[in-house]
Short mmCIF file of C-alpha atoms in Angstrom, two decimals:
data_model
loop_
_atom_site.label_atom_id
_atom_site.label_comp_id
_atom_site.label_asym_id
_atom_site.label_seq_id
_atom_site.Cartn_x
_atom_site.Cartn_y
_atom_site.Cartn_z
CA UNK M 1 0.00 0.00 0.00
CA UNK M 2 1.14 3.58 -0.75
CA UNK M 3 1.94 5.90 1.43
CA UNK M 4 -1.30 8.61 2.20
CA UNK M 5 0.06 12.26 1.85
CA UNK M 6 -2.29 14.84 3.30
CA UNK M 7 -1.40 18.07 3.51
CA UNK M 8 -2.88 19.74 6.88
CA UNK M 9 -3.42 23.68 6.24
CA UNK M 10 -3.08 25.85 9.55
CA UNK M 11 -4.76 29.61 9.30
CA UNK M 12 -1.82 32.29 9.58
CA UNK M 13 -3.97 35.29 9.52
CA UNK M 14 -3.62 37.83 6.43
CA UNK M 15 -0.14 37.16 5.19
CA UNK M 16 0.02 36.11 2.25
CA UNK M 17 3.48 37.74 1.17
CA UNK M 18 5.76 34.36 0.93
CA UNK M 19 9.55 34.53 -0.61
CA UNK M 20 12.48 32.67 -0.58
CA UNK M 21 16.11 33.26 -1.80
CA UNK M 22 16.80 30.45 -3.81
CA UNK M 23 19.95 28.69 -4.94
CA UNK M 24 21.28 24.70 -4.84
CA UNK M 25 23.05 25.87 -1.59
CA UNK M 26 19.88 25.90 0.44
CA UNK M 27 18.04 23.72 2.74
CA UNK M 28 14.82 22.26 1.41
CA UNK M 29 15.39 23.16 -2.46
CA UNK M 30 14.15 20.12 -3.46
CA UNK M 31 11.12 20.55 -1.62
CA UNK M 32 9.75 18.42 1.86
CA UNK M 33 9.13 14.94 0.54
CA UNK M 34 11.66 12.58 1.16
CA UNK M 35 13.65 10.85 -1.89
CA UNK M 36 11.72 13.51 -4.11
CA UNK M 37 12.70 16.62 -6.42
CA UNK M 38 9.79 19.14 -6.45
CA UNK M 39 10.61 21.75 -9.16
CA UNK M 40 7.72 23.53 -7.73
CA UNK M 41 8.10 23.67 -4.07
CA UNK M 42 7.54 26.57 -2.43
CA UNK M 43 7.70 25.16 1.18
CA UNK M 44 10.89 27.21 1.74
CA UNK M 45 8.86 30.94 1.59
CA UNK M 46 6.51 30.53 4.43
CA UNK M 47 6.35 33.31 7.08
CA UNK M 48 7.06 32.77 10.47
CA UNK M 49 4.90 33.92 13.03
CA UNK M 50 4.30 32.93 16.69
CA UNK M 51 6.13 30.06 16.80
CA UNK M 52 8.58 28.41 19.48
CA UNK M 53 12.26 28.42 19.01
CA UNK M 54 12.45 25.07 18.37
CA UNK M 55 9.89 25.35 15.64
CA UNK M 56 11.08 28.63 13.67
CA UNK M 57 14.84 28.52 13.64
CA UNK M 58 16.19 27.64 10.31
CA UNK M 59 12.55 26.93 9.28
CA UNK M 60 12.24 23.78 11.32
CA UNK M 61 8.12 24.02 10.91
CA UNK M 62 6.37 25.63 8.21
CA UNK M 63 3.66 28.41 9.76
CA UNK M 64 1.92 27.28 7.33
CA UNK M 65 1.45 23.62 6.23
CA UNK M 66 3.12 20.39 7.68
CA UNK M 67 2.81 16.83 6.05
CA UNK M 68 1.65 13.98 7.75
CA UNK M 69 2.46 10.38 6.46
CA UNK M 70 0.07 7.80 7.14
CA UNK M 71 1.75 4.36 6.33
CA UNK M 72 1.36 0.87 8.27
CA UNK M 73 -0.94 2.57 10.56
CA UNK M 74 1.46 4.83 11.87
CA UNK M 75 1.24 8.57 11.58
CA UNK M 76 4.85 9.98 10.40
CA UNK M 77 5.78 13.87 11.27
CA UNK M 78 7.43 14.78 7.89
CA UNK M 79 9.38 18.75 9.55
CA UNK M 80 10.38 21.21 6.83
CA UNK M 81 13.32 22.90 5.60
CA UNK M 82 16.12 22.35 8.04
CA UNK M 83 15.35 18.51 7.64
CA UNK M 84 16.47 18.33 4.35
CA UNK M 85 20.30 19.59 3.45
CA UNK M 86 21.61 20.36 0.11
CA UNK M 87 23.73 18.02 -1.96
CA UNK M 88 26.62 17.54 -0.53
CA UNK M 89 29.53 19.83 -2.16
CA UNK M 90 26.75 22.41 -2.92
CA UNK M 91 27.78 25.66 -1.42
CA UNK M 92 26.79 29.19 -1.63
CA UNK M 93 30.31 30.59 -2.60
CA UNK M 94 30.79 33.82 -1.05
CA UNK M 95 34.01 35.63 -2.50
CA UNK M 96 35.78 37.72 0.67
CA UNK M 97 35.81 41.30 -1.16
CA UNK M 98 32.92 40.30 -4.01
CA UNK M 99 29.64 39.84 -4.12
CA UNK M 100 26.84 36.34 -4.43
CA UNK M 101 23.33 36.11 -5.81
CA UNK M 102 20.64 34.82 -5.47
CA UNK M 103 16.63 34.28 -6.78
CA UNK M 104 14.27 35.87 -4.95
CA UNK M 105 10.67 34.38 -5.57
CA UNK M 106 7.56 32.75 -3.93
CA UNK M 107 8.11 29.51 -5.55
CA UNK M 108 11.35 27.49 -7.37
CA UNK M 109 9.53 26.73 -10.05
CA UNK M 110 9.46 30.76 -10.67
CA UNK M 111 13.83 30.88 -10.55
CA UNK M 112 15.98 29.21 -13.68
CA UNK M 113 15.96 26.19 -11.15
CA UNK M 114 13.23 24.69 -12.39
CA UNK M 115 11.77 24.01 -16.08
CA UNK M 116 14.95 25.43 -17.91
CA UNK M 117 13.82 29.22 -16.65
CA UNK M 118 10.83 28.94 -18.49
CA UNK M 119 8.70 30.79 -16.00
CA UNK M 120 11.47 32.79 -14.67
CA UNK M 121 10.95 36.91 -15.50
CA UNK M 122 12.60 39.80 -13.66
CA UNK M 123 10.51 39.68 -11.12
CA UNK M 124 9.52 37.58 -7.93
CA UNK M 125 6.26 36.25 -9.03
CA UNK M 126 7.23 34.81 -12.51
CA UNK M 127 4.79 37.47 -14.45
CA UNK M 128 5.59 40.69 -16.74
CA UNK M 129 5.58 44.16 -15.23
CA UNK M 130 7.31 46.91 -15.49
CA UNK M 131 7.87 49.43 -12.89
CA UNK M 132 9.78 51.94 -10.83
CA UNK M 133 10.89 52.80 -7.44
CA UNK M 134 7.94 54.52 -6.92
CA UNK M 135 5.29 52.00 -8.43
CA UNK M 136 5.11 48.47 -9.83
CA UNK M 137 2.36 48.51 -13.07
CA UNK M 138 0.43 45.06 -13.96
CA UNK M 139 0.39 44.56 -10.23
CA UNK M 140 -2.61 43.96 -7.68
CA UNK M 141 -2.40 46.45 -4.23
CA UNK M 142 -4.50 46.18 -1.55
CA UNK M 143 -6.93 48.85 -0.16
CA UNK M 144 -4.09 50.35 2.37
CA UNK M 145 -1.71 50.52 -1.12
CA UNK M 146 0.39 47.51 -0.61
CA UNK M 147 1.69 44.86 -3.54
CA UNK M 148 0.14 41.82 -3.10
CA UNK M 149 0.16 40.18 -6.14
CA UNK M 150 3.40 39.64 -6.54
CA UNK M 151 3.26 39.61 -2.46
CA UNK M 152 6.02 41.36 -1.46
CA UNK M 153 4.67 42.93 1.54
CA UNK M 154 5.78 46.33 0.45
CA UNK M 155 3.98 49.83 -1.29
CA UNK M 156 7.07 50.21 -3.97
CA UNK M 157 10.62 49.60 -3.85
CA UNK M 158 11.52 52.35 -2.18
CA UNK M 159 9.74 51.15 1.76
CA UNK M 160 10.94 47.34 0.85
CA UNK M 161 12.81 46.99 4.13
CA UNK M 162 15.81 45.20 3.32
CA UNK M 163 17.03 41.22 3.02
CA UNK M 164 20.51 40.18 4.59
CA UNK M 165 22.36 37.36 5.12
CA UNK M 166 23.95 35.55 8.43
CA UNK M 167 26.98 33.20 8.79
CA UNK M 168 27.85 30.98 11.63
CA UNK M 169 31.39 29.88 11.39
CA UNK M 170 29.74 26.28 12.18
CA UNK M 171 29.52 23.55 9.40
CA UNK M 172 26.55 21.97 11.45
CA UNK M 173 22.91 23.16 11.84
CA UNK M 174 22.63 21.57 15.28
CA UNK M 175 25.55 23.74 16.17
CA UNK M 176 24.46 27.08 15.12
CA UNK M 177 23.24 29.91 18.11
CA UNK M 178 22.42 33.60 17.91
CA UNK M 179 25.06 33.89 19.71
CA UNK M 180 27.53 32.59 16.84
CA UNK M 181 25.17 33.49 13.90
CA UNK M 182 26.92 37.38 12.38
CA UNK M 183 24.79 39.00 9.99
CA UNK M 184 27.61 40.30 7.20
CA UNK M 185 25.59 41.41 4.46
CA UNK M 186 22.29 43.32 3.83
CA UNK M 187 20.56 44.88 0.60
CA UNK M 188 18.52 47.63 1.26
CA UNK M 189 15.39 48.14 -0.51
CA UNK M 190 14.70 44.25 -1.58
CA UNK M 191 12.95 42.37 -1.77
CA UNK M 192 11.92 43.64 -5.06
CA UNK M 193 12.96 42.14 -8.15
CA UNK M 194 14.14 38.39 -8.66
CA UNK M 195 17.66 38.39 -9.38
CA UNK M 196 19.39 39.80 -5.85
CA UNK M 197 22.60 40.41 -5.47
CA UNK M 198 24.58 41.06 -1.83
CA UNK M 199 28.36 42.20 -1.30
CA UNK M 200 30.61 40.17 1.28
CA UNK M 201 33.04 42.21 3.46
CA UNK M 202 36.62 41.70 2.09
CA UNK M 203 38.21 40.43 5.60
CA UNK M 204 36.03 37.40 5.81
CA UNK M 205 37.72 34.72 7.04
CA UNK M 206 37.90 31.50 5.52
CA UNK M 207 35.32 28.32 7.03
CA UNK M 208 35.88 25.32 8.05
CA UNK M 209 36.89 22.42 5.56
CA UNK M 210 33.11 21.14 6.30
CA UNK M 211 31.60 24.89 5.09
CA UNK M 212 29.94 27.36 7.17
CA UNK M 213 25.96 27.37 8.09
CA UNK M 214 24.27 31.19 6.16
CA UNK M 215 20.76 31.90 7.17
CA UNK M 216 18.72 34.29 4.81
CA UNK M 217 16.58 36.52 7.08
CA UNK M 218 13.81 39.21 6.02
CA UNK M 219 11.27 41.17 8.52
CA UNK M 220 8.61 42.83 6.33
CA UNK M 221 7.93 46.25 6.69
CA UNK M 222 4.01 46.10 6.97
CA UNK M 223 1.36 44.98 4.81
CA UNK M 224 0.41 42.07 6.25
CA UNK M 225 1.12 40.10 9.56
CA UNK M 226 4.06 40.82 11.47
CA UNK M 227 6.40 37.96 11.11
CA UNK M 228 9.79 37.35 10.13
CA UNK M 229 11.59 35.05 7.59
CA UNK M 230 14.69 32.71 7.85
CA UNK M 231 15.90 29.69 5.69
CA UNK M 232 19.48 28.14 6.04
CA UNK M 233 22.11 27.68 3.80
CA UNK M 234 25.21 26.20 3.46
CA UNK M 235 28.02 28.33 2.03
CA UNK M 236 31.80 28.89 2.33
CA UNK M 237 34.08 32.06 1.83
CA UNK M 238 36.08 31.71 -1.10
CA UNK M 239 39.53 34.09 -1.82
CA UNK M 240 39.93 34.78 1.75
CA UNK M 241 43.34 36.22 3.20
CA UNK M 242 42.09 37.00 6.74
CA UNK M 243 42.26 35.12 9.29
CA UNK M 244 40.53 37.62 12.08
CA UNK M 245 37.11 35.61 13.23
CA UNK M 246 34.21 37.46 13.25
CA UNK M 247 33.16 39.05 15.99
CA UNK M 248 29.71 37.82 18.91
CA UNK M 249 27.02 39.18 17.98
CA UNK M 250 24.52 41.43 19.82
CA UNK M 251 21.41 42.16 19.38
CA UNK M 252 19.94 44.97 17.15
CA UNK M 253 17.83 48.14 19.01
CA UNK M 254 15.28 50.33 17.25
CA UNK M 255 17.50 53.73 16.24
CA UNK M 256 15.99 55.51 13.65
CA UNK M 257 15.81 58.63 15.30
CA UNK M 258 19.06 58.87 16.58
CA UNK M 259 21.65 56.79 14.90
CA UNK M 260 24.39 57.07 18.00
CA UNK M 261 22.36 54.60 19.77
CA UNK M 262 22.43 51.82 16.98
CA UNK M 263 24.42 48.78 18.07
CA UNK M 264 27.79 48.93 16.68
CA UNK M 265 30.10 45.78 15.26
CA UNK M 266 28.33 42.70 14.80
CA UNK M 267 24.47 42.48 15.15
CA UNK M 268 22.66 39.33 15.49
CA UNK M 269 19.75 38.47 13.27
CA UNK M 270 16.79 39.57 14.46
CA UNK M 271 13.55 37.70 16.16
CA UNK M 272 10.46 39.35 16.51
CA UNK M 273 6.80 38.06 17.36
CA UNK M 274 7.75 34.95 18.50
CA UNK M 275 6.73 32.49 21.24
CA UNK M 276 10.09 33.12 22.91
CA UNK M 277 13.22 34.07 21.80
CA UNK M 278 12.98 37.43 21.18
CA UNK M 279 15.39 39.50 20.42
CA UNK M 280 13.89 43.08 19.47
CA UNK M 281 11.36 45.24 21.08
CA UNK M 282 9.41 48.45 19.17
CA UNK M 283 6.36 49.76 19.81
CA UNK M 284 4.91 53.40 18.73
CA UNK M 285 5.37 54.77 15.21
CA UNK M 286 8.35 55.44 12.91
CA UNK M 287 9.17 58.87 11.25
CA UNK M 288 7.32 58.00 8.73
CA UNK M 289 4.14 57.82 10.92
CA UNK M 290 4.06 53.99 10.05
CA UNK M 291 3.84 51.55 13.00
CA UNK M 292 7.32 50.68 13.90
CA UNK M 293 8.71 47.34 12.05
CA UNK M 294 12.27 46.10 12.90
CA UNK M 295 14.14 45.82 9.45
CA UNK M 296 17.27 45.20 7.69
CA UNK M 297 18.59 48.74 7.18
CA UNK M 298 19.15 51.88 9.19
CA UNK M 299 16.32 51.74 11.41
CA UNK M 300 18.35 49.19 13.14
CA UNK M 301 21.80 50.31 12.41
CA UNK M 302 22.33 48.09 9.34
CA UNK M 303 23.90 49.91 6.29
CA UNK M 304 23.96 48.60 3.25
CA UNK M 305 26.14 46.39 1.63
CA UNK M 306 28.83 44.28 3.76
CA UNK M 307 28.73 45.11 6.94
CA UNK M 308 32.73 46.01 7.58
CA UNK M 309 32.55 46.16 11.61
CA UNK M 310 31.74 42.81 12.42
CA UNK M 311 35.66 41.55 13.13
CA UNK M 312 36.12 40.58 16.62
CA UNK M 313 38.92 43.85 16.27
CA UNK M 314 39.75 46.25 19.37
CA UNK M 315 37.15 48.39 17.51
CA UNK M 316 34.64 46.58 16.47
CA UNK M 317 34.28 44.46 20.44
CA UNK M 318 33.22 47.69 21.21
CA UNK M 319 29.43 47.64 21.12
CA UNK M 320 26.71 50.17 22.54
CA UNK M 321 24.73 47.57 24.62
CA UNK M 322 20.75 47.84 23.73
CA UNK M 323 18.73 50.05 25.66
CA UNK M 324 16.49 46.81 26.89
CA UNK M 325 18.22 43.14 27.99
CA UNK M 326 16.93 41.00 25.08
CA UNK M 327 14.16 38.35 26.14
CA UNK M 328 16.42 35.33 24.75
CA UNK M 329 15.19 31.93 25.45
CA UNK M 330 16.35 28.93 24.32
#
């Protein structure tokens, strides 16, 4: 008898904005189904809202669906992304000085992963439009002016909060913290179109022979329910000549309004509207009048680009320590 796939749906309110950065490097790219290639998976792009540690670091439970295998009578948990590795030897090369990319989109078969790029355009969704930074044409917005078809929980280009990546100088999952996890890149402004492209500092050390552990992270700014995004990679530094490690993390503070109070060297990711584990607090509005919505860029003392301070230097130990001790629980 074959096994009985049924896919149990779970309500996670009004978000509907789901992307992924995709690339053979990442966990899950074949999909959740063991021994199977789905070219049109999308369970890497779920949101993450709510959810215990346990549950939403590196994507271990999809907010949104989980598979249960019925077979002999017994009922089989079938977890998500950080269940199923890449191919061994695939890494996301990051050159110490350069810069990597990446596919941005809601599903693989939307990337030139899948189908020979037939359904792969410039943008996130797999359909034609043209636009600007100011406005995205042959697009559907919601009543409050927000994209949502392609969902990209954003008005235009120009309030996209920002995507980054993390590295933990770890070569295995199990071993990987916020307290070893460096964010050391960030694009400002995405996500936005498909093809994404993020700069690596030039003093990156090199990783262990086994590879280092990369986690792609995303908090939306708005238009929809306030969750975050994270999905693991594995990925090694490539023409390095440093040998300085990076630096501990700390975690990020709200500092919009007065940049001297941003968290200097290196910042952890950040985790937000979670069970536990929290690692940011905001409440109140931005400058912009908008409710406040921790993000990858200046609002949280990210710049763009490679983020140079994150060396564990004389300078760059030296950290402003967050207005509030962080409600970390592990």
């Amino acid at each position: 008898m074959l096994p009985l796939l049924l896919s149990i749906l779970t309500p996670v309110g009004f978000a509907n904005a789901h992307l992924a950065a995709w690339d053979p490097s990442m966990y899950c790219f074949n999909g959740t189904t063991p021994g199977q290639v789905n070219y049109n998976t999308n369970d890497a792009v779920n949101p993450l809202w709510n959810l215990a540690q346990s549950d939403y670091w590196f994507h271990h439970v999809n907010n949104a669906r989980f598979t249960v295998i019925l077979c002999g009578g017994f009922l089989l948990m079938v977890w998500q992304c950080d269940q199923f590795p890449p191919a061994p030897g695939d890494f996301l090369e990051l050159p110490a000085g350069g810069s990597f990319t990446v596919q941005i989109a809601g599903n693989r078969g939307a990337t030139t992963f899948s189908f020979n790029g037939e359904y792969a355009t410039e943008w996130t969704d797999g359909q034609n439009h043209t636009g600007s930074t100011d406005t995205l044409t042959q697009a559907t917005y919601s009543s409050e002016g927000c994209i949502v078809d392609p969902n990209i929980h954003t008005q235009n280009e120009t309030m996209a909060s920002g995507t980054a990546f993390a590295i933990s100088y770890n070569s295995e999952l199990s071993q990987v913290t916020l307290d070893n996890l460096v964010v050391f890149t960030v694009r400002q402004n995405t996500p936005w179109q498909r093809v994404t492209s993020y700069d690596v500092p030039a003093a990156m050390p090199a990783c262990p022979s086994g590879g280092c552990i990369c986690a792609w992270v995303w908090i939306p700014n708005g238009c929809g329910e306030p969750n975050i995004y994270m999905e693991g990679f594995k990925c090694m530094v490539t023409n390095a000549t440093s040998t300085t490690p990076v630096g501990t993390p700390q975690a990020p503070v709200w500092c919009e309004s007065d940049q001297s109070q941003c968290v200097q060297g290196p910042k952890q990711i950040m985790i937000w509207n979670q069970l536990e584990g929290n690692n940011i607090e905001v409440s109140g509005n931005d400058l912009s009048g908008m409710p406040k919505s921790p993000a990858y860029n200046s609002k949280c003392g990210f710049q763009n680009g490679a983020q140079n301070d994150i060396f564990a230097t004389s300078t760059s130990s030296k950290r402003m320590l967050p207005r509030h001790k962080p409600a970390i629980v592990f």
